[in-house]
CSV table of C-alpha atoms in Angstrom, one decimal:
chain,number,residue,atom,x,y,z
A,1,MET,CA,-1.9,13.1,-21.6
A,2,LYS,CA,0.2,13.3,-18.4
A,3,ALA,CA,-0.6,10.5,-16.2
A,4,ASN,CA,-0.7,12.6,-13.1
A,5,GLY,CA,-2.0,10.8,-9.3
A,6,THR,CA,-4.1,7.9,-9.9
A,7,LEU,CA,-6.0,7.4,-13.3
A,8,LYS,CA,-9.7,7.4,-13.0
A,9,GLU,CA,-11.8,5.2,-15.5
A,10,TYR,CA,-14.8,6.8,-17.0
A,11,ARG,CA,-17.1,5.5,-19.8
A,12,VAL,CA,-17.3,8.1,-22.9
A,13,ILE,CA,-20.3,7.8,-24.9
A,14,GLY,CA,-20.9,9.7,-28.1
A,15,ARG,CA,-21.9,9.9,-31.8
A,16,LYS,CA,-21.7,11.4,-35.0
A,17,LEU,CA,-23.5,14.5,-35.3
A,18,PRO,CA,-26.8,13.1,-37.4
A,19,THR,CA,-26.9,14.7,-41.2
A,20,GLU,CA,-30.2,14.6,-43.2
A,21,ALA,CA,-28.2,11.9,-45.2
A,22,GLU,CA,-28.0,9.8,-41.7
A,23,PRO,CA,-31.0,10.6,-39.1
A,24,VAL,CA,-30.0,8.3,-36.5
A,25,THR,CA,-26.2,7.9,-35.8
A,26,PRO,CA,-24.6,4.9,-33.8
A,27,LEU,CA,-23.6,5.4,-30.1
A,28,TYR,CA,-19.7,4.6,-29.6
A,29,LYS,CA,-18.7,3.6,-25.7
A,30,MET,CA,-15.2,3.7,-24.9
A,31,ARG,CA,-13.6,2.9,-21.2
A,32,ILE,CA,-11.2,5.6,-21.1
A,33,PHE,CA,-8.8,6.2,-18.1
A,34,ALA,CA,-7.9,9.6,-17.6
A,35,THR,CA,-7.2,12.1,-14.7
A,36,ASP,CA,-10.7,13.9,-15.2
A,37,PRO,CA,-13.4,14.3,-17.9
A,38,VAL,CA,-11.6,16.7,-19.6
A,39,VAL,CA,-9.0,14.8,-20.8
A,40,ALA,CA,-11.3,12.0,-20.9
A,41,LYS,CA,-13.2,13.6,-23.4
A,42,SER,CA,-10.0,14.8,-25.5
A,43,ARG,CA,-8.8,11.0,-25.3
A,44,PHE,CA,-11.9,9.6,-26.6
A,45,TRP,CA,-11.9,11.7,-29.9
A,46,TYR,CA,-8.3,10.7,-30.4
A,47,PHE,CA,-9.0,6.8,-30.4
A,48,LEU,CA,-12.4,7.6,-32.2
A,49,ARG,CA,-10.5,9.4,-34.9
A,50,GLN,CA,-8.6,6.3,-35.5
A,51,LEU,CA,-11.9,4.2,-35.4
A,52,ARG,CA,-14.3,5.5,-36.9
A,53,LYS,CA,-14.5,8.4,-40.0
A,54,PHE,CA,-15.9,11.0,-37.2
A,55,LYS,CA,-14.0,13.5,-35.1
A,56,LYS,CA,-15.0,16.2,-32.6
A,57,THR,CA,-15.9,19.0,-35.1
A,58,THR,CA,-18.4,16.5,-36.7
A,59,GLY,CA,-19.6,14.6,-33.2
A,60,GLU,CA,-20.7,14.9,-30.2
A,61,ILE,CA,-20.1,13.6,-26.5
A,62,VAL,CA,-23.3,12.0,-25.5
A,63,SER,CA,-22.3,11.2,-21.4
A,64,VAL,CA,-18.9,11.2,-19.6
A,65,GLU,CA,-19.4,9.1,-16.3
A,66,GLU,CA,-16.7,7.9,-13.5
A,67,ILE,CA,-16.8,4.3,-13.2
A,68,ARG,CA,-16.6,3.5,-9.4
A,69,GLU,CA,-14.6,0.2,-8.5
A,70,LYS,CA,-17.7,-2.3,-7.6
A,71,ASN,CA,-15.4,-4.2,-5.1
A,72,PRO,CA,-12.8,-2.2,-3.7
A,73,LEU,CA,-11.7,-4.5,-1.1
A,74,LYS,CA,-11.0,-7.6,-3.1
A,75,VAL,CA,-7.6,-8.2,-4.7
A,76,LYS,CA,-7.8,-9.1,-8.3
A,77,ASN,CA,-5.0,-9.7,-11.0
A,78,PHE,CA,-5.8,-7.4,-13.9
A,79,GLY,CA,-4.4,-8.3,-17.3
A,80,ILE,CA,-3.7,-5.1,-19.5
A,81,TRP,CA,-3.1,-5.9,-23.0
A,82,LEU,CA,-1.6,-2.6,-24.5
A,83,ARG,CA,0.3,-1.1,-27.3
A,84,TYR,CA,3.5,1.6,-26.8
A,85,ASP,CA,5.4,3.6,-29.0
A,86,SER,CA,9.4,2.6,-28.2
A,87,ARG,CA,12.0,5.1,-29.8
A,88,SER,CA,12.2,2.8,-32.5
A,89,GLY,CA,8.7,1.2,-33.3
A,90,THR,CA,5.5,0.6,-31.8
A,91,HIS,CA,5.2,-2.8,-29.8
A,92,ASN,CA,1.8,-4.7,-28.3
A,93,MET,CA,2.2,-5.9,-24.9
A,94,TYR,CA,0.3,-8.1,-22.2
A,95,ARG,CA,1.0,-7.0,-18.5
A,96,GLU,CA,-0.4,-8.6,-15.4
A,97,TYR,CA,-0.7,-6.5,-11.8
A,98,ARG,CA,-2.0,-7.2,-9.0
A,99,ASP,CA,-4.3,-4.5,-7.3
A,100,MET,CA,-8.0,-3.7,-5.4
A,101,THR,CA,-9.3,-1.0,-8.2
A,102,VAL,CA,-8.7,-1.0,-12.2
A,103,ASN,CA,-7.9,2.3,-11.5
A,104,GLY,CA,-4.8,1.4,-9.6
A,105,ALA,CA,-3.6,-1.2,-11.5
A,106,ILE,CA,-3.7,0.9,-14.9
A,107,THR,CA,-2.1,3.5,-13.2
A,108,GLN,CA,0.9,0.9,-12.0
A,109,CYS,CA,1.1,0.1,-15.3
A,110,TYR,CA,1.8,3.4,-16.7
A,111,ARG,CA,4.6,4.1,-13.9
A,112,ASP,CA,5.8,0.2,-14.9
A,113,LEU,CA,6.0,1.2,-18.9
A,114,GLY,CA,7.6,4.9,-17.8
A,115,ALA,CA,9.8,2.9,-15.5
A,116,ARG,CA,11.1,-0.3,-17.6
A,117,HIS,CA,10.9,1.2,-20.8
A,118,ARG,CA,10.8,5.0,-20.5
A,119,ALA,CA,7.4,4.8,-22.5
A,120,ARG,CA,5.4,8.3,-21.9
A,121,ALA,CA,2.1,8.5,-21.1
A,122,HIS,CA,1.3,9.9,-24.8
A,123,SER,CA,2.7,7.3,-26.2
A,124,ILE,CA,0.9,4.7,-24.4
A,125,GLN,CA,-2.7,3.2,-25.5
A,126,ILE,CA,-4.4,0.7,-23.4
A,127,ILE,CA,-6.3,-1.4,-25.6
A,128,ARG,CA,-8.2,-3.8,-23.0
A,129,CYS,CA,-8.3,-4.3,-19.2
A,130,GLU,CA,-9.5,-7.1,-17.5
A,131,THR,CA,-9.4,-9.3,-14.1
A,132,VAL,CA,-8.0,-12.5,-14.8
A,133,ALA,CA,-8.5,-15.6,-12.8
A,134,ALA,CA,-5.6,-16.7,-11.2
A,135,SER,CA,-5.4,-19.8,-12.8
A,136,LYS,CA,-5.1,-18.0,-15.9
A,137,CYS,CA,-2.4,-15.8,-15.0
A,138,ARG,CA,0.9,-16.0,-16.7
A,139,ARG,CA,3.3,-13.4,-14.8
A,140,PRO,CA,5.4,-15.4,-12.1
A,141,LEU,CA,5.8,-12.4,-10.5
A,142,ILE,CA,2.0,-12.2,-10.1
A,143,VAL,CA,1.5,-15.9,-9.9
A,144,GLN,CA,4.1,-16.2,-6.9
A,145,THR,CA,1.5,-14.5,-4.7
A,146,HIS,CA,-1.6,-17.0,-5.8
A,147,ASP,CA,-0.8,-18.9,-2.6
A,148,SER,CA,-3.4,-19.4,0.3
A,149,LYS,CA,-0.8,-20.3,3.1
A,150,ILE,CA,1.6,-17.3,1.5
A,151,LYS,CA,4.4,-16.4,4.2
A,152,PHE,CA,7.5,-14.8,3.8
A,153,PRO,CA,9.6,-12.9,6.4
A,154,LEU,CA,10.7,-9.2,5.8
A,155,ALA,CA,14.2,-10.2,5.3
A,156,LYS,CA,16.0,-6.8,4.7
A,157,ARG,CA,14.8,-3.8,6.4
A,158,VAL,CA,16.4,-0.6,4.7
A,159,GLN,CA,15.5,2.4,7.1
A,160,ARG,CA,14.9,6.0,5.9
A,161,PRO,CA,17.9,8.1,5.8
A,162,SER,CA,18.1,9.8,9.2
A,163,GLY,CA,20.6,11.9,11.5
A,164,SER,CA,24.5,12.4,10.3
A,165,LEU,CA,25.9,11.8,7.3
A,166,VAL,CA,28.7,9.8,8.6
A,167,LYS,CA,27.7,7.4,11.1
A,168,ALA,CA,30.1,5.1,13.2
A,169,ASN,CA,28.1,2.1,12.3
A,170,ARG,CA,26.1,0.3,9.6
A,171,PRO,CA,22.0,0.8,10.5
A,172,PRO,CA,20.8,-2.2,11.2
A,173,THR,CA,18.3,-4.1,8.8
A,174,TYR,CA,17.2,-7.4,10.8
A,175,PHE,CA,14.0,-5.9,12.8
A,176,GLN,CA,10.6,-6.8,12.2
B,1,MET,CA,19.8,-15.5,12.9
B,2,PRO,CA,16.5,-17.7,11.5
B,3,PHE,CA,13.1,-15.7,11.3
B,4,LYS,CA,10.6,-15.9,14.0
B,5,LYS,CA,8.2,-13.1,12.6
B,6,PHE,CA,6.7,-13.5,8.8
B,7,VAL,CA,4.2,-11.8,6.6
B,8,GLU,CA,1.1,-14.6,7.0
B,9,ILE,CA,-2.1,-14.5,6.7
B,10,GLY,CA,-3.8,-13.3,10.3
B,11,ARG,CA,-0.3,-11.9,11.6
B,12,ALA,CA,-1.0,-9.2,13.7
B,13,ALA,CA,1.1,-6.0,12.7
B,14,TYR,CA,1.7,-2.7,14.7
B,15,LEU,CA,1.4,-0.1,12.0
B,16,ALA,CA,4.2,2.4,12.7
B,17,ASP,CA,3.8,4.9,9.6
B,18,GLY,CA,1.1,6.4,7.2
B,19,PRO,CA,-2.7,7.3,7.9
B,20,GLU,CA,-3.3,4.4,10.6
B,21,ALA,CA,0.2,4.8,12.4
B,22,GLY,CA,-0.2,3.9,15.9
B,23,LYS,CA,-2.7,1.0,15.6
B,24,ILE,CA,-2.4,-2.6,15.4
B,25,ALA,CA,-4.0,-4.7,12.5
B,26,ALA,CA,-4.5,-8.3,11.1
B,27,ILE,CA,-3.0,-9.0,7.9
B,28,VAL,CA,-6.0,-10.9,5.8
B,29,ASN,CA,-4.0,-10.8,2.2
B,30,VAL,CA,-1.0,-10.2,0.3
B,31,ILE,CA,-1.3,-8.0,-2.7
B,32,ASP,CA,1.9,-7.7,-3.9
B,33,GLN,CA,5.7,-7.3,-3.2
B,34,ASN,CA,4.7,-4.2,-1.3
B,35,ARG,CA,1.2,-4.1,0.2
B,36,VAL,CA,-0.8,-6.4,2.0
B,37,LEU,CA,-4.5,-6.1,2.8
B,38,ILE,CA,-4.8,-5.4,6.6
B,39,ASP,CA,-7.9,-5.0,8.6
B,40,GLY,CA,-8.4,-4.3,12.6
B,41,PRO,CA,-12.2,-4.0,13.1
B,42,THR,CA,-11.3,-4.7,16.7
B,43,SER,CA,-8.7,-1.7,16.9
B,44,GLY,CA,-10.7,1.1,14.3
B,45,VAL,CA,-8.8,0.3,11.3
B,46,ILE,CA,-10.8,-0.3,8.2
B,47,ARG,CA,-10.2,-2.7,5.7
B,48,GLN,CA,-7.7,-1.3,3.2
B,49,ALA,CA,-4.1,-1.7,1.5
B,50,TYR,CA,-1.2,-1.2,3.4
B,51,PRO,CA,2.7,-0.6,2.5
B,52,MET,CA,5.0,-3.3,3.8
B,53,LYS,CA,7.5,-0.7,4.6
B,54,GLN,CA,5.2,0.9,7.0
B,55,ILE,CA,4.4,-1.9,9.2
B,56,HIS,CA,6.2,-3.9,12.3
B,57,LEU,CA,5.2,-7.5,12.5
B,58,THR,CA,4.2,-8.5,15.8
B,59,PRO,CA,4.6,-11.7,17.7
B,60,ILE,CA,0.9,-12.4,17.9
B,61,ARG,CA,-0.8,-14.5,15.3
B,62,VAL,CA,-4.6,-15.5,14.6
B,63,LYS,CA,-5.8,-18.1,12.7
B,64,PHE,CA,-8.3,-17.5,9.6
B,65,PRO,CA,-8.7,-18.1,6.1
B,66,PHE,CA,-7.4,-15.4,3.6
B,67,ASN,CA,-9.5,-13.0,2.6
B,68,ALA,CA,-12.0,-13.5,5.5
B,69,PRO,CA,-14.4,-11.3,5.6
B,70,THR,CA,-14.6,-8.5,8.2
B,71,LYS,CA,-16.9,-10.4,10.5
B,72,ILE,CA,-14.6,-13.3,10.7
B,73,VAL,CA,-11.3,-11.6,11.6
B,74,ARG,CA,-13.6,-9.7,14.3
B,75,LYS,CA,-14.2,-12.6,15.9
B,76,GLU,CA,-11.2,-14.3,15.8
B,77,LEU,CA,-9.2,-11.4,17.1
B,78,GLU,CA,-11.6,-11.1,20.1
B,79,ALA,CA,-11.4,-14.7,20.4
B,80,ASN,CA,-7.7,-14.6,21.2
B,81,LYS,CA,-7.9,-11.6,22.8
B,82,VAL,CA,-5.5,-9.5,20.6
B,83,ASN,CA,-6.0,-6.2,21.9
B,84,GLU,CA,-5.2,-7.2,25.7
B,85,GLN,CA,-2.1,-9.3,24.4
B,86,TRP,CA,-1.0,-6.3,22.8
B,87,SER,CA,-1.5,-4.1,25.6
B,88,ALA,CA,0.4,-6.3,28.1
B,89,SER,CA,3.2,-6.3,25.7
B,90,THR,CA,6.3,-4.9,26.5
B,91,TRP,CA,6.4,-3.2,23.2
B,92,SER,CA,3.2,-1.5,23.6
B,93,LYS,CA,3.9,0.1,27.1
B,94,ARG,CA,7.4,1.2,25.6
B,95,LEU,CA,5.6,3.0,22.8
B,96,GLU,CA,3.1,4.4,25.8
B,97,MET,CA,6.1,5.5,27.6
B,98,LYS,CA,7.8,7.2,24.7
B,99,LYS,CA,4.8,8.7,24.3
B,100,ARG,CA,4.4,10.0,27.4
B,101,ARG,CA,7.8,11.2,27.5
B,102,ALA,CA,7.2,13.1,24.6
B,103,ASN,CA,4.0,15.2,25.9
B,104,LEU,CA,5.8,15.9,29.5
B,105,THR,CA,4.5,19.6,30.4
B,106,ASP,CA,7.5,21.6,31.7
B,107,LEU,CA,6.5,21.5,35.2
B,108,GLU,CA,6.3,17.5,34.6
B,109,ARG,CA,9.9,18.0,33.4
B,110,PHE,CA,11.0,19.9,36.4
B,111,MET,CA,9.6,17.1,38.7
B,112,LEU,CA,11.3,14.4,36.6
B,113,ARG,CA,14.6,16.4,36.8
B,114,LYS,CA,14.3,16.5,40.8
B,115,ALA,CA,13.0,13.0,41.2
B,116,LYS,CA,16.1,11.9,39.4
B,117,THR,CA,18.4,13.7,41.8
B,118,ALA,CA,16.9,12.6,44.8
B,119,ARG,CA,16.9,9.0,43.4
B,120,ASN,CA,20.6,9.2,42.3
B,121,LYS,CA,21.5,10.9,46.1
B,122,ILE,CA,20.0,7.9,47.4
B,123,VAL,CA,22.0,5.3,44.8
B,124,ALA,CA,25.1,7.1,45.3
B,125,LYS,CA,25.0,7.4,49.1
B,126,ALA,CA,24.5,3.6,49.3
B,127,LEU,CA,27.3,2.8,47.0
B,128,ASN,CA,29.8,5.3,48.4
B,129,ALA,CA,29.1,3.5,51.7
B,130,LYS,CA,29.7,0.3,50.4
B,131,LYS,CA,32.7,1.0,48.7
B,132,ARG,CA,33.5,2.8,52.0
B,133,GLU,CA,33.5,-0.3,54.2
B,134,LEU,CA,35.0,-2.7,51.3
B,135,ARG,CA,38.2,-0.3,51.2
B,136,LYS,CA,38.5,-0.5,55.0
B,137,ALA,CA,38.0,-4.6,54.7
B,138,GLY,CA,41.0,-4.4,51.9
B,139,LYS,CA,38.8,-4.3,48.9
B,140,LEU,CA,37.4,-7.9,49.4
């Protein structure tokens, strides 16, 4: 999978095709984060194959629904449990992100893993993603924003490079 | 140089870049190191996340609790007359002046040039008269 742009959350429900031996088959639901419904269905089958004994040819997808964020204006702490393949092994991780939507947090996670661990999207499996109460957050970078009277200056403001390559004076970094 | 303007709840920020460029909004919450939740109900800014790189802090500050709903933010912004404070500030006047200068028509540019030369002529005349006077009196 290529995690292009912001990922969307899909609720994919599928089941094994009913046979004479098994006329009613249970439905399985998965929360898939993908770029579009096509990729979502593909990822659904990818995971389902690993977990249950049926695949795309012996099963059917009952529904694919995009799940919108219920409260996109509320800042939340997201805890993401995931599993990824590094160059020499596969590891579990728990990461925290602060965002307004699940999609934003998961996308941040993919980007972060790509940056910090060079993990490609296809080697990342999101196991679980939940909003975490502020008191239960573990990562210091997230916990430091849990301050109702938060206050900090914008200390060093780096401007975008503009003008000539060679300048007489250093650009100013103190401006608000 | 001590810092005078802080990213804090209630700080009015001028949005310098991005989709809402040119407007002011109040900081409602800090999302993380790079983003803040801003809201500007009195200036036409919807409540949204905004990157810190694209905001410039103003000296105006209002008091409301963090994550306050838009209704409370609007009440506080109106009570403190933030829009009036902003438009009365030199900063906002300078921004308007720059925008006006950038949007001059050719005729206006011509008129500006003529006005400037007329003014400079008067200034130069007065300056030279003063210089002549002082030279005559021995450059007092």
